[in-house]
Short mmCIF file of C-alpha atoms in Angstrom, two decimals:
data_model
loop_
_atom_site.label_atom_id
_atom_site.label_comp_id
_atom_site.label_asym_id
_atom_site.label_seq_id
_atom_site.Cartn_x
_atom_site.Cartn_y
_atom_site.Cartn_z
CA MET A 205 -6.93 24.12 11.34
CA TYR A 206 -6.25 24.96 15.01
CA ALA A 207 -6.87 22.56 17.90
CA VAL A 208 -6.88 23.15 21.68
CA TRP A 209 -5.82 20.34 24.03
CA PRO A 210 -7.25 21.36 27.43
CA GLY A 211 -5.25 20.75 30.46
CA LYS A 212 -5.94 21.07 34.21
CA TYR A 213 -3.86 24.31 34.61
CA ARG A 214 -3.28 25.36 31.01
CA SER A 215 -4.38 24.60 27.57
CA ASP A 216 -2.07 24.03 24.54
CA LEU A 217 -2.78 25.32 21.06
CA PHE A 218 -1.83 23.22 18.04
CA LEU A 219 -1.83 23.94 14.25
CA ILE A 220 -2.95 21.07 12.15
CA ASP A 221 -1.35 21.60 8.81
CA ASP A 222 -1.96 18.18 7.20
CA ILE A 223 -5.67 17.64 7.04
CA ASP A 224 -5.39 14.30 5.23
CA ASP A 225 -3.20 12.76 8.03
CA TYR A 226 -5.57 14.19 10.69
CA GLU A 227 -8.60 12.60 8.91
CA LYS A 228 -6.74 9.28 8.59
CA ALA A 229 -5.76 9.25 12.27
CA LEU A 230 -9.35 9.94 13.37
CA GLY A 231 -10.75 7.24 10.89
CA ILE A 232 -12.62 9.89 8.88
CA GLN A 233 -10.63 9.01 5.81
CA HIS A 234 -9.88 5.33 5.16
CA ASP A 235 -6.23 4.48 5.40
CA PRO A 236 -5.36 0.93 4.29
CA VAL A 237 -1.70 1.29 5.14
CA ARG A 238 -2.44 2.17 8.80
CA THR A 239 -5.38 -0.17 9.29
CA GLY A 240 -4.28 -3.06 7.23
CA LEU A 241 -7.86 -3.09 5.83
CA GLN A 242 -8.95 -2.43 2.26
CA ASP A 243 -12.24 -0.52 1.75
CA HIS A 244 -14.18 -3.51 0.40
CA GLU A 245 -16.61 -6.27 1.42
CA HIS A 246 -14.51 -8.63 3.61
CA ARG A 247 -14.54 -12.35 2.97
CA ILE A 248 -14.51 -13.71 6.51
CA SER A 249 -14.41 -17.32 7.83
CA TRP A 250 -15.28 -17.65 11.50
CA GLN A 251 -16.28 -19.98 14.24
CA LEU A 252 -16.83 -19.86 18.02
CA SER A 253 -13.56 -20.43 19.89
CA PRO A 254 -13.62 -24.06 21.35
CA ASP A 255 -13.63 -22.59 24.89
CA ASP A 256 -16.81 -20.71 24.19
CA GLN A 257 -18.82 -23.38 22.55
CA HIS A 258 -20.99 -23.93 25.57
CA SER A 259 -20.63 -20.48 27.19
CA ALA A 260 -23.63 -18.27 28.01
CA ALA A 261 -21.67 -15.06 28.19
CA SER A 262 -22.83 -12.03 26.28
CA TYR A 263 -19.45 -11.69 24.63
CA VAL A 264 -17.67 -14.69 23.15
CA PHE A 265 -14.40 -15.39 21.60
CA VAL A 266 -14.56 -15.96 17.81
CA ASP A 267 -11.80 -17.39 15.78
CA THR A 268 -11.70 -15.32 12.55
CA THR A 269 -9.86 -15.43 9.28
CA LEU A 270 -9.95 -12.60 6.66
CA ASP A 271 -9.90 -14.66 3.43
CA CYS A 272 -9.73 -11.44 1.35
CA GLY A 273 -6.01 -10.96 2.47
CA CYS A 274 -6.59 -7.94 4.74
CA GLU A 275 -4.88 -7.75 8.10
CA ILE A 276 -6.26 -6.21 11.38
CA LYS A 277 -3.77 -3.56 12.33
CA ASP A 278 -6.42 -1.12 13.79
CA LEU A 279 -9.12 -2.97 15.79
CA LYS A 280 -11.45 0.03 15.92
CA ALA A 281 -11.34 0.37 12.13
CA PHE A 282 -12.11 -3.30 11.70
CA ALA A 283 -14.92 -3.12 14.32
CA ARG A 284 -16.54 -0.27 12.33
CA GLN A 285 -16.34 -2.21 9.09
CA ALA A 286 -17.65 -5.47 10.77
CA ARG A 287 -20.57 -3.60 12.20
CA GLU A 288 -21.47 -2.04 8.81
CA GLN A 289 -20.97 -5.25 6.80
CA LEU A 290 -21.90 -8.01 9.15
CA GLY A 291 -23.76 -6.32 12.02
CA TRP A 292 -21.10 -7.60 14.50
CA ASP A 293 -20.51 -5.75 17.76
CA VAL A 294 -16.68 -6.23 18.21
CA ALA A 295 -15.19 -5.40 21.66
CA THR A 296 -12.31 -2.91 21.13
CA THR A 297 -11.14 -2.57 24.72
CA GLY A 298 -9.44 -6.06 25.10
CA GLY A 299 -7.38 -6.19 21.98
CA VAL A 300 -7.01 -8.98 19.52
CA SER A 301 -5.10 -12.21 19.58
CA THR A 302 -3.19 -13.07 16.34
CA SER A 303 -1.66 -16.28 15.01
CA VAL A 304 -0.08 -17.30 11.90
CA ARG A 305 -1.84 -19.87 9.68
CA PHE A 306 0.26 -22.32 7.65
CA GLY A 307 -0.69 -24.60 4.76
CA ALA A 308 0.00 -28.29 4.34
CA ASP A 309 3.22 -27.36 2.53
CA GLY A 310 4.42 -25.28 5.39
CA GLU A 311 3.94 -22.04 3.56
CA ARG A 312 2.31 -19.10 5.51
CA GLN A 313 -1.13 -18.60 4.22
CA GLY A 314 -2.31 -15.74 6.40
CA LEU A 315 -3.38 -14.79 9.94
CA ASN A 316 -6.00 -16.03 12.35
CA TYR A 317 -7.59 -13.52 14.81
CA THR A 318 -9.44 -14.29 17.99
CA LEU A 319 -11.90 -11.43 18.68
CA ARG A 320 -14.41 -10.81 21.41
CA ILE A 321 -17.85 -10.34 19.75
CA ARG A 322 -21.30 -9.81 21.36
CA ARG A 323 -23.05 -13.13 20.84
CA LYS A 324 -26.35 -11.56 19.83
CA SER A 325 -24.72 -9.77 16.86
CA LEU A 326 -23.21 -12.88 15.40
CA GLY A 327 -26.55 -13.89 13.81
#
């Protein structure tokens, strides 16, 4: 496959010889290694962030845990899956805040994520 990258004064022509890598990079083909997300129905625990409990903003911070063992390495991929599975409108422009969750015994149990999500889509 050939691709042209247009520039202001010239355009560059590229040959894409690995269609699988190209599809994974564009999110056309699911890639759990790159995204950290398995292609399944996620088990998610969530609550409004304490700072947003009384907020009237259209986007709120939501503390989220993926109980299924997945990790969010690609926010846009997670946002697509969250829209399909939960109807959430996850903001992808501001990034994601991540913290480690430990059990009572001090063992690492997983990751917590703070995401910006449109309030109306939380249901």
